[in-house]
mmCIF file of C-alpha atoms and ligand atoms in Angstrom:
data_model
loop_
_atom_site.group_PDB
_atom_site.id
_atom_site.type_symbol
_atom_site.label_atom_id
_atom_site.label_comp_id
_atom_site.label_asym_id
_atom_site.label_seq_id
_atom_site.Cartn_x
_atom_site.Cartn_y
_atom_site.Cartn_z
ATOM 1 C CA UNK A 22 20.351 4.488 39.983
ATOM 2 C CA UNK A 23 20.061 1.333 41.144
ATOM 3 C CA UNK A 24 18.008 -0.041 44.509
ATOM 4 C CA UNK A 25 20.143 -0.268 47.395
ATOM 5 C CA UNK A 26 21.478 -3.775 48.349
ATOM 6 C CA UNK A 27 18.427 -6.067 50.076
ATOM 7 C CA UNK A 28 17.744 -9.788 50.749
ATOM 8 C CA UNK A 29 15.130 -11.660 48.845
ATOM 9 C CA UNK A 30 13.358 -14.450 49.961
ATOM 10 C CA UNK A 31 11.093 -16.630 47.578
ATOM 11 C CA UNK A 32 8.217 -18.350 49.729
ATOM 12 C CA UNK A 33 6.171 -21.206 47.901
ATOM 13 C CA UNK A 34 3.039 -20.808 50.063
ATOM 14 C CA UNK A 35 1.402 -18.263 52.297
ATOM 15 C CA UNK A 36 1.912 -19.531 55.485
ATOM 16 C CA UNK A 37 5.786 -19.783 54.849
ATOM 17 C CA UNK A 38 5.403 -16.006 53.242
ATOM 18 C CA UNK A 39 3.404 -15.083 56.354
ATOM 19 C CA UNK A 40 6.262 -16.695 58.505
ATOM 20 C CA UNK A 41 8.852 -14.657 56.795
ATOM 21 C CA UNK A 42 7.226 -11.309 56.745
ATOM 22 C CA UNK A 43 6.919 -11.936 60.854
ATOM 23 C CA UNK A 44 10.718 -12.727 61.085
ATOM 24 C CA UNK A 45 11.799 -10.112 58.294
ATOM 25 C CA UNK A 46 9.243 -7.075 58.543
ATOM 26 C CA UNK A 47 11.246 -5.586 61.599
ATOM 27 C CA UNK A 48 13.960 -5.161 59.374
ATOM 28 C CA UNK A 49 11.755 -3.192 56.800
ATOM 29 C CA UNK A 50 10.991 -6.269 55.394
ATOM 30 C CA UNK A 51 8.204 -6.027 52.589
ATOM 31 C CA UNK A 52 6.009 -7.532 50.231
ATOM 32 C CA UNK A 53 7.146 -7.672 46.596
ATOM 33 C CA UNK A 54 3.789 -8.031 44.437
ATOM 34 C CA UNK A 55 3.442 -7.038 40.765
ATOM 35 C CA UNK A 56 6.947 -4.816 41.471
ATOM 36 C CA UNK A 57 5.042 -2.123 39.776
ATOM 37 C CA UNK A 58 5.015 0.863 42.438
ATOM 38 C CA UNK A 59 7.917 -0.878 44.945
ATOM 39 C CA UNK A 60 10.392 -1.056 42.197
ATOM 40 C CA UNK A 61 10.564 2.356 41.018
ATOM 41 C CA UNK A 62 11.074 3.940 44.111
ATOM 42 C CA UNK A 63 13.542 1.038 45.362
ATOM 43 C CA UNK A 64 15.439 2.446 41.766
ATOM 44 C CA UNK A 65 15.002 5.907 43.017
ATOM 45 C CA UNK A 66 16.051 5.116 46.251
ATOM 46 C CA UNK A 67 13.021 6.331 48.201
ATOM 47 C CA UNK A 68 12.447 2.795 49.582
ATOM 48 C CA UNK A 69 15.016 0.747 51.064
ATOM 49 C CA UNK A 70 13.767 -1.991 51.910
ATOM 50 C CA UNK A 71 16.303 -4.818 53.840
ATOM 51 C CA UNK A 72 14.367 -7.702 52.795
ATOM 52 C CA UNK A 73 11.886 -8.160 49.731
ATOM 53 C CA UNK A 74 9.382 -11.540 50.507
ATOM 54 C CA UNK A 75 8.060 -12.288 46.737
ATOM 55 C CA UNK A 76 4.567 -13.352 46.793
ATOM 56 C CA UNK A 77 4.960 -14.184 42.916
ATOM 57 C CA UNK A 78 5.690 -17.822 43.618
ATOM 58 C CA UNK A 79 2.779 -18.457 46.007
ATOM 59 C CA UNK A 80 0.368 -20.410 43.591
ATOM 60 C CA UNK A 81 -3.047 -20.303 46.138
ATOM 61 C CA UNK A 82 -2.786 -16.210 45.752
ATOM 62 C CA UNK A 83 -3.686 -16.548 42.283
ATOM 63 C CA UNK A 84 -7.264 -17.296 43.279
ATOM 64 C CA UNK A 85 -10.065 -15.651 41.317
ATOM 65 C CA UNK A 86 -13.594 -16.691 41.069
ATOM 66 C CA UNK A 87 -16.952 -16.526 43.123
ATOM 67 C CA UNK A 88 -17.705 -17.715 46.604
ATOM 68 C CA UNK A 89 -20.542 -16.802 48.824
ATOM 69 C CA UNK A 90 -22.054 -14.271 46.441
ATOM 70 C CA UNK A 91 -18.121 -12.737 46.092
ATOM 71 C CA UNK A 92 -15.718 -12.173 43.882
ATOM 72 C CA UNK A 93 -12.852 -13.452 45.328
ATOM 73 C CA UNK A 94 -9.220 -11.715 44.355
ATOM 74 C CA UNK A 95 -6.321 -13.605 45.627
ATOM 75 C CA UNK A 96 -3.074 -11.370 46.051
ATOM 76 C CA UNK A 97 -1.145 -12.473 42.685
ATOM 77 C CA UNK A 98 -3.910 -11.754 40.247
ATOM 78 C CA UNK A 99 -2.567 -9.124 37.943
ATOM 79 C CA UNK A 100 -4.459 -5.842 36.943
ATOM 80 C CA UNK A 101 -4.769 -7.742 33.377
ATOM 81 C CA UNK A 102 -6.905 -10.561 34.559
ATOM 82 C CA UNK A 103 -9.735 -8.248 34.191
ATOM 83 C CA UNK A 104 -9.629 -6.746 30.466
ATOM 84 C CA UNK A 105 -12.714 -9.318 29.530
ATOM 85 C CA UNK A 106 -15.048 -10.103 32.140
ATOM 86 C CA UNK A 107 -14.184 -12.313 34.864
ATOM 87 C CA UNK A 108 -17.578 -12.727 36.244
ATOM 88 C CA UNK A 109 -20.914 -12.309 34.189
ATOM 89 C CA UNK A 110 -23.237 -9.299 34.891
ATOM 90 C CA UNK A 111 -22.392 -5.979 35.988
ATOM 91 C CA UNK A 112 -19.797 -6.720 38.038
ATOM 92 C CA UNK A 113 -17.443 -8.170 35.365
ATOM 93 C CA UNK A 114 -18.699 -5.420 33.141
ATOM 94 C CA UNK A 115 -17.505 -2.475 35.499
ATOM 95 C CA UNK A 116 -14.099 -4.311 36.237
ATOM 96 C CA UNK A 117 -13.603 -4.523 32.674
ATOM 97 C CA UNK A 118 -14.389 -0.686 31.783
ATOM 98 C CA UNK A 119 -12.192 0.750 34.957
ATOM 99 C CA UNK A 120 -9.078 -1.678 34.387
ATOM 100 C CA UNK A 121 -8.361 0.257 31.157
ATOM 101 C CA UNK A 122 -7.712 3.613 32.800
ATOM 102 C CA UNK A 123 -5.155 1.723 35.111
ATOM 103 C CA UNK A 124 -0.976 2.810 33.999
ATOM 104 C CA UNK A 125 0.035 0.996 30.545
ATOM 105 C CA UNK A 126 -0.651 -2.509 28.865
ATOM 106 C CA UNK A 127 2.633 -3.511 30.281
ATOM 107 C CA UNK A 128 2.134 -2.398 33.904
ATOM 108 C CA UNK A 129 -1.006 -4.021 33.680
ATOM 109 C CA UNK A 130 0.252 -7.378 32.935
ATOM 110 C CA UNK A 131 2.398 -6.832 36.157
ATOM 111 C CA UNK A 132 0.709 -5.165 38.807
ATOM 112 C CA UNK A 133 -1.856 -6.631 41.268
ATOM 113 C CA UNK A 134 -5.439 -5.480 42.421
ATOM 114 C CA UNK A 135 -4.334 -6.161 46.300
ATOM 115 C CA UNK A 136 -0.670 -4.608 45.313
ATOM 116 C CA UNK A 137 -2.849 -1.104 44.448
ATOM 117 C CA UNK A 138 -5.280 -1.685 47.652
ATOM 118 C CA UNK A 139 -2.090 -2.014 49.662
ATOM 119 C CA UNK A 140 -0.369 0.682 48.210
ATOM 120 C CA UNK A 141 -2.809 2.737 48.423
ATOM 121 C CA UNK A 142 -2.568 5.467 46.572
ATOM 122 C CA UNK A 143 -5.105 8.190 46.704
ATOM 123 C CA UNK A 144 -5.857 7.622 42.600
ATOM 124 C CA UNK A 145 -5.717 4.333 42.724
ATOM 125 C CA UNK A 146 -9.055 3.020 40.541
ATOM 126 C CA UNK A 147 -8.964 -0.260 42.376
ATOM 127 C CA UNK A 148 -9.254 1.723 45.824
ATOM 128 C CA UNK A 149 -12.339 3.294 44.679
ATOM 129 C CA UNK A 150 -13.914 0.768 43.079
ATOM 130 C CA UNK A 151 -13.389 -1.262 46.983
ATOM 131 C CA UNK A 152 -14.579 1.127 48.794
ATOM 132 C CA UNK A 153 -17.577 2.242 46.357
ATOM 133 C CA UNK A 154 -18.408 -1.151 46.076
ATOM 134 C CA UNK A 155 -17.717 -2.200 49.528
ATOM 135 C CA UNK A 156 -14.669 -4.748 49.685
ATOM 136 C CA UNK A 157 -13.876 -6.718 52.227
ATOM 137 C CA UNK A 158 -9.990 -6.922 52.964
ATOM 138 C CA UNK A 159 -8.793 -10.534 54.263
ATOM 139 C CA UNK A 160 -5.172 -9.523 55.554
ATOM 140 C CA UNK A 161 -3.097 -12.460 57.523
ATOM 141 C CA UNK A 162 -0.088 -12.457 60.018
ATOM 142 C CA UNK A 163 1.326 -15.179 61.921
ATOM 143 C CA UNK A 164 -1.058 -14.197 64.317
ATOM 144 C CA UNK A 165 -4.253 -15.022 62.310
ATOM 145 C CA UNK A 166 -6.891 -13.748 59.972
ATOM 146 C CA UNK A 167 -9.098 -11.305 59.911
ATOM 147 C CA UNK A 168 -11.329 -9.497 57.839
ATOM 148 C CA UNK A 169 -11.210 -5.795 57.262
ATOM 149 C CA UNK A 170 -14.017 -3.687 55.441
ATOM 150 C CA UNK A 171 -12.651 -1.353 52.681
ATOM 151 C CA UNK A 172 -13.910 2.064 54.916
ATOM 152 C CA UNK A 173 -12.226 1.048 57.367
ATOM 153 C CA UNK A 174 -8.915 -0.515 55.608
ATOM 154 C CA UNK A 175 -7.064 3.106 54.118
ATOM 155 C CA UNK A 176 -5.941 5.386 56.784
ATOM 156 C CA UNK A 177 -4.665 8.475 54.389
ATOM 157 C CA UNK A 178 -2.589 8.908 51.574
ATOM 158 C CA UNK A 179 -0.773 5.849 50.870
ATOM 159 C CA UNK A 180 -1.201 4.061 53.987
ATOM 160 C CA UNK A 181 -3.613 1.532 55.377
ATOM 161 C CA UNK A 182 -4.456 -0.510 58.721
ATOM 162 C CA UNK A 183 -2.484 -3.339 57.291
ATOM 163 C CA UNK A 184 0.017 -4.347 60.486
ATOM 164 C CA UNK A 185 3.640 -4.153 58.588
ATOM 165 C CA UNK A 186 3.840 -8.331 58.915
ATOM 166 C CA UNK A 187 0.315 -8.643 57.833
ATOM 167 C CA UNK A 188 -0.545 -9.997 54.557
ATOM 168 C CA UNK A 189 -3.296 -9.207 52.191
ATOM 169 C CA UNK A 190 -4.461 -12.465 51.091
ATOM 170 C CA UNK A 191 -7.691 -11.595 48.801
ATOM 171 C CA UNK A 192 -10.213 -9.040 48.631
ATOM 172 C CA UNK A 193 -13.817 -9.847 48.309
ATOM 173 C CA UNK A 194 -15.910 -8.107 45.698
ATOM 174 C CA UNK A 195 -19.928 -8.080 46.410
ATOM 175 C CA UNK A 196 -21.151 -9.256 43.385
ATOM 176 C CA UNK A 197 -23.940 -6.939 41.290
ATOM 177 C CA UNK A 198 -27.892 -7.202 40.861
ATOM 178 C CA UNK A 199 -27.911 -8.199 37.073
ATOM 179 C CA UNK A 200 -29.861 -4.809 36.926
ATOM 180 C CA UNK A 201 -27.163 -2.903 38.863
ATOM 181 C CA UNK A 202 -26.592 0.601 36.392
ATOM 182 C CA UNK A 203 -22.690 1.522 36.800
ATOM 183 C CA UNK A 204 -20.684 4.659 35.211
ATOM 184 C CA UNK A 205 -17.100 5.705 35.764
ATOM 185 C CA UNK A 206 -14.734 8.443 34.572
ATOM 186 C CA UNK A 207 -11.881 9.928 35.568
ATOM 187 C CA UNK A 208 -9.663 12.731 34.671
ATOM 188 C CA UNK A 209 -5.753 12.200 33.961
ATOM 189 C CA UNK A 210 -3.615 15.131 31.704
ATOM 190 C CA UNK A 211 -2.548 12.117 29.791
ATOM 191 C CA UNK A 212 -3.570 8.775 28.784
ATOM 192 C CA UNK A 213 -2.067 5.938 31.612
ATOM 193 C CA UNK A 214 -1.124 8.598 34.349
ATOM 194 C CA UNK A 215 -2.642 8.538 37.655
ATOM 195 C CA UNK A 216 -6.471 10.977 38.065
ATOM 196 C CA UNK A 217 -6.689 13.895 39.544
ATOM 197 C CA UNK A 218 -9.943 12.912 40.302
ATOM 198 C CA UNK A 219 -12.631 10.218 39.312
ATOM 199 C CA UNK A 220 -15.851 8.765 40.304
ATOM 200 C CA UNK A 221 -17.779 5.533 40.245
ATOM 201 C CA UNK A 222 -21.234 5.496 40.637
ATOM 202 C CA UNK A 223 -23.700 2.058 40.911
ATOM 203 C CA UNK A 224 -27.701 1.934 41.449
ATOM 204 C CA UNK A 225 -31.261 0.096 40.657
ATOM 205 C CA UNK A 226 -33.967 1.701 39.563
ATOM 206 C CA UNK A 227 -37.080 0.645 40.969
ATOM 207 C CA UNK A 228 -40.625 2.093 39.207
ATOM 208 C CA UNK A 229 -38.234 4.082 37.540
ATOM 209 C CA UNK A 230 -36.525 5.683 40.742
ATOM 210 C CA UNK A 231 -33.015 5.229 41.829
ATOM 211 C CA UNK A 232 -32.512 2.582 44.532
ATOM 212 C CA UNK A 233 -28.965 1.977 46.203
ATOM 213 C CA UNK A 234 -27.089 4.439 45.059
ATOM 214 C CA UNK A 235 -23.709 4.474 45.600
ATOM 215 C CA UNK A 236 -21.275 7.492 44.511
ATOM 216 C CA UNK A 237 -17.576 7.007 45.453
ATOM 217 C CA UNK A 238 -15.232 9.648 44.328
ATOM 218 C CA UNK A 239 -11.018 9.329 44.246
ATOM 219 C CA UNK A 240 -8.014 11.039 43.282
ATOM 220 C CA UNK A 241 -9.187 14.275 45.321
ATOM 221 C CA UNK A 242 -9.142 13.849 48.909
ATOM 222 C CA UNK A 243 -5.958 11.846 50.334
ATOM 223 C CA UNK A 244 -8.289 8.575 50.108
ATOM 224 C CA UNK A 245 -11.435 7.181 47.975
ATOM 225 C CA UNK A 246 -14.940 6.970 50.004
ATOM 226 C CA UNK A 247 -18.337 7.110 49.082
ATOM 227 C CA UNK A 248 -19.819 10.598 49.066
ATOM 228 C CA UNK A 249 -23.247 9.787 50.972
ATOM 229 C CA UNK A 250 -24.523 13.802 50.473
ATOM 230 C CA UNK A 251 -23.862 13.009 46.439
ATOM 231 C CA UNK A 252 -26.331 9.694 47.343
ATOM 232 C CA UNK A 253 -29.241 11.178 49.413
ATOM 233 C CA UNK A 254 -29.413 13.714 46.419
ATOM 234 C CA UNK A 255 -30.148 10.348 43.880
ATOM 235 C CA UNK A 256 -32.097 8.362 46.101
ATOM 236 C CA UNK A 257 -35.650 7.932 45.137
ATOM 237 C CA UNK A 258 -35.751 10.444 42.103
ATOM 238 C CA UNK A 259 -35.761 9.676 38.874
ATOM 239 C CA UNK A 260 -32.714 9.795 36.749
ATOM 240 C CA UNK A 261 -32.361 12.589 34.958
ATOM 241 C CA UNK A 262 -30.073 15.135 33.810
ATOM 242 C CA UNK A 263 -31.319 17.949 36.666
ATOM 243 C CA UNK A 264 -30.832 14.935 39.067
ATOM 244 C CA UNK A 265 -27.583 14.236 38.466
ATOM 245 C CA UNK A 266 -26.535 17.872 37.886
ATOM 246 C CA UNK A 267 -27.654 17.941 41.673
ATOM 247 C CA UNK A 268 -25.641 15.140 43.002
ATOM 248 C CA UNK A 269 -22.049 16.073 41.176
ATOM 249 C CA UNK A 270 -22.913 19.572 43.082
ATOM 250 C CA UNK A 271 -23.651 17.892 46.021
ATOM 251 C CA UNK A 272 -20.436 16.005 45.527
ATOM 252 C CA UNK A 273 -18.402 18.793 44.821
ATOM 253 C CA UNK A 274 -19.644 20.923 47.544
ATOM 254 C CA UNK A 275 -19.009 17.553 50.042
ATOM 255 C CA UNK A 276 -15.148 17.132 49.296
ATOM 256 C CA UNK A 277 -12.256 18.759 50.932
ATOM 257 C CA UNK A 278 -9.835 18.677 48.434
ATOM 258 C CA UNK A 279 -6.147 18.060 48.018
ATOM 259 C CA UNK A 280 -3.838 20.619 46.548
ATOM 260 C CA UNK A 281 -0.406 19.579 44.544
ATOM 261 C CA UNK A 282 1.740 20.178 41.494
ATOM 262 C CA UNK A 283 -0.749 18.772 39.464
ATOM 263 C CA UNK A 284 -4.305 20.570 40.479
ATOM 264 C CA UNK A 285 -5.188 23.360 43.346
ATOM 265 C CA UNK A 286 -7.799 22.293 45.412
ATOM 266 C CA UNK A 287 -10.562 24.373 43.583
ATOM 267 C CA UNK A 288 -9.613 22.924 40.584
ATOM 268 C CA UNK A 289 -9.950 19.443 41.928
ATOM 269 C CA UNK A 290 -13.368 20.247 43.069
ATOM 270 C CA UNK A 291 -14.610 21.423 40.129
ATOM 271 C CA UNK A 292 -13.290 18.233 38.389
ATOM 272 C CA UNK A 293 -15.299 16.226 41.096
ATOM 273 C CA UNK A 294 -18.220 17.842 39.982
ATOM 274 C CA UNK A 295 -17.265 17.141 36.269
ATOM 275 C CA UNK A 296 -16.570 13.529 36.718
ATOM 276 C CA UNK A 297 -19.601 12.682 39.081
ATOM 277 C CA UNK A 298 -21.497 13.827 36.367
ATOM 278 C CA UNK A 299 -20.104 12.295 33.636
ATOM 279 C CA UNK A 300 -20.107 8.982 35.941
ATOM 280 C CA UNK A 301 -23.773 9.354 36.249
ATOM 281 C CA UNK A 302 -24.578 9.940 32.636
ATOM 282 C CA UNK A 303 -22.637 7.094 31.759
ATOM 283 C CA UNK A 304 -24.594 5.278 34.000
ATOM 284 C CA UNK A 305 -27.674 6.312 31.967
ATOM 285 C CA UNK A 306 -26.199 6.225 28.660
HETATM 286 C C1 FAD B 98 4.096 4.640 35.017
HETATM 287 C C2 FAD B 98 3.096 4.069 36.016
HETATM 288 C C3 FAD B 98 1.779 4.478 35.950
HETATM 289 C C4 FAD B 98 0.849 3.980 36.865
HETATM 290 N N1 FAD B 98 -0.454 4.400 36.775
HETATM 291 C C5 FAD B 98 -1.364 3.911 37.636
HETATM 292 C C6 FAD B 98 -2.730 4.314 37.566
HETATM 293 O O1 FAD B 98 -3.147 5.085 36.698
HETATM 294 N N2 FAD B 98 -3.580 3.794 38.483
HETATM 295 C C7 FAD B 98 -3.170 2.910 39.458
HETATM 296 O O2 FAD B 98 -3.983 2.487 40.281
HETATM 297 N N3 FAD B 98 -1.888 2.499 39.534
HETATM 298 C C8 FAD B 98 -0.984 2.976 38.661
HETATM 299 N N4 FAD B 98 0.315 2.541 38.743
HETATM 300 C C9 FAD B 98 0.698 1.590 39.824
HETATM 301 C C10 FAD B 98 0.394 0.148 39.455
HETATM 302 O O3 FAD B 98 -1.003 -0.039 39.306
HETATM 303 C C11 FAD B 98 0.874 -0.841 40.515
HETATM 304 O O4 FAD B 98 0.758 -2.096 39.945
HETATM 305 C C12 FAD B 98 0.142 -0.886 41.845
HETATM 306 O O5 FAD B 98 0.068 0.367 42.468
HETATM 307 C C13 FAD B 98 0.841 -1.763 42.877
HETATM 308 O O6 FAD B 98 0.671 -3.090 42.595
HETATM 309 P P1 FAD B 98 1.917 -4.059 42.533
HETATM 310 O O7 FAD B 98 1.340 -5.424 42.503
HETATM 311 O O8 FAD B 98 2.797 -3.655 41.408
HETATM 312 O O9 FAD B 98 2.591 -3.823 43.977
HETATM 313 P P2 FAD B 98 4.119 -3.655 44.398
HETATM 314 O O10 FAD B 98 4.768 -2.556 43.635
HETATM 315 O O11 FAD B 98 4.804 -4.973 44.398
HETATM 316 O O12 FAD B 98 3.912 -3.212 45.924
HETATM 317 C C14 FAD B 98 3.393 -1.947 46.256
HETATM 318 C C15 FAD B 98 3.324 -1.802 47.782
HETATM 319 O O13 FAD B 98 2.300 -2.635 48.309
HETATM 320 C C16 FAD B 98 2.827 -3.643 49.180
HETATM 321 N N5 FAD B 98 2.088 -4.872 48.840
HETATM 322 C C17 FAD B 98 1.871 -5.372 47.597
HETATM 323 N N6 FAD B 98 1.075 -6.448 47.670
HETATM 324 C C18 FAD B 98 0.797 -6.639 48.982
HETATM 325 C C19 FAD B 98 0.012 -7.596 49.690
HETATM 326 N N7 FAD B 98 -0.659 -8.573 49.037
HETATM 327 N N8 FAD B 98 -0.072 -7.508 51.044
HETATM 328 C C20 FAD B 98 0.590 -6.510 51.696
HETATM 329 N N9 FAD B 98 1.341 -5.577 51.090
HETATM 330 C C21 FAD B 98 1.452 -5.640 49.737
HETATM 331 C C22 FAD B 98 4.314 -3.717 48.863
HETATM 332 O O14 FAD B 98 5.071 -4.139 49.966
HETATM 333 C C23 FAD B 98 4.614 -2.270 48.496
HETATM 334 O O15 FAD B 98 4.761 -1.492 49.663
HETATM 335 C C24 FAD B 98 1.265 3.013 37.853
HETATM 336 C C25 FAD B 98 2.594 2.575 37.888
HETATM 337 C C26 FAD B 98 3.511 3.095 36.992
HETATM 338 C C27 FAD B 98 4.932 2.604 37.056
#
């Protein structure tokens, strides 16, 4: 099938893109990104949108670099940008390792780290890694910026406090200790589909206890946060294989999980306790 009939409008900067979203978004006007999760259902005729603004063109959203101790992702930098390191340290590390469980090579080259944080999908890897890390959103209208932190910016499955003529410029990465400790793994039935659930975990150790933890988990509940009952169980012990056996229960025991076609919701919570454990041995490894 093909999408049904819409108007597309090209801006060349974000003020004229913000203009246009204002003007068109009453008429289910949206935001065309990478084109990587619009697109299909546009094909399948589960979105019709009236007008499609295309951020492609809008050179300033392809920033990407540090400010202010940040990582700072402008809107049109594709999922690709981070196969090597785009930052030294952890941080560019982690990005690196998590961007490879994210679709295909070729949706990759498309698709945009704010696209995913505005589509929000519940196993989205860029959600979790916001919210575990704690992102700040920078979303503009016509009526002005603001600044939204990632636990407060998704509101449930697919769907976030973005206004429907607001824009998300950039998000904000804080950037890692050099002696930050990061592991990640997820669960998919196949290579390049979406988890069914996955887990990112960062932390110092200090006189060889953990400091900082932080243990987000995704894919299982209908958005990503940080499990803080998975973090009091880490914080100040040492890290060991009984410790982190302890936090993936705490973990699993903290989640109310979804049920779908894919997993029940027992299954996914045994999974959460699988992949918080792997995440923390990785961590260690
Ligand atoms: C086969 C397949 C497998 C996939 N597997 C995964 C996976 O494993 N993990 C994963 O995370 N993703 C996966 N994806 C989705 C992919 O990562 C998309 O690129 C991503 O979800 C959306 O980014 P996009 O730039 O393509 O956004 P688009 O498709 O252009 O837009 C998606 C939605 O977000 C809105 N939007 C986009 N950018 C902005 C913005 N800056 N401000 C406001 N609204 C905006 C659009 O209006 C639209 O509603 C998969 C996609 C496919 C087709």
């Amino acid at each position: 099938m093909k999408p049904a009939a819409f108007r597309y409008h090209a801006p060349k900067t974000t003020q004229e893109a913000v203009a246009l979203l204002a003007e068109v978004a009453p008429n289910d006007g949206r935001v065309l990104a990478g084109g990587q999760s619009l697109v299909p259902t546009m094909a399948f005729r589960m979105a019709r949108p009236g007008h499609l603004v295309d951020i492609n063109g809008v050179a300033e959203l392809a920033r990407l670099g540090v400010e202010n101790e940040r990582l700072v992702i402008g809107a049109g930098v594709r999922h690709a940008a981070f196969h090597r390191p785009v930052v030294a340290g952890p941080l560019g590390q982690l990005l690196s390792f998590v961007v490879r469980h994210i679709a295909h090579y070729p949706i990759r080259t498309r698709g945009t780290f704010c696209g995913s944080l505005a589509h929000a999908d519940p196993a989205s890897e860029w959600c979790l890694t916001a919210v575990t890390l704690g992102a700040e959103m920078i979303g503009r209208s016509v009526k002005g910026t603001r600044v939204i932190a990632a636990d407060q910016f998704f509101d449930g499955i697919m769907t976030t406090v973005l206004a429907e003529d607001e824009l998300l410029i950039e998000s904000r990465l804080p950037l890692l200790a050099a002696d930050t400790r990061f592991g990640f793994y997820e669960f998919s039935r196949r290579a390049g589909d979406y988890a069914i659930a996955m887990a990112l975990v960062t932390y110092r150790l200090e006189g060889g206890t953990i400091v900082e933890p932080r243990v987000g988990v995704g894919g299982a509940e209908p958005q990503p946060r940080r499990i803080l009952e998975a973090e009091q169980a880490l914080a100040g012990q040492a890290p060991t294989a009984h410790v982190f056996r302890a936090a993936a229960e705490a973990a699993a025991g903290a989640v109310d999980p979804m049920a779908d076609n894919q997993a029940s919701s027992e299954f996914r919570r045994d999974l959460v306790r699988t992949v918080t454990r792997r995440a923390l041995e990785r961590s260690a490894a």
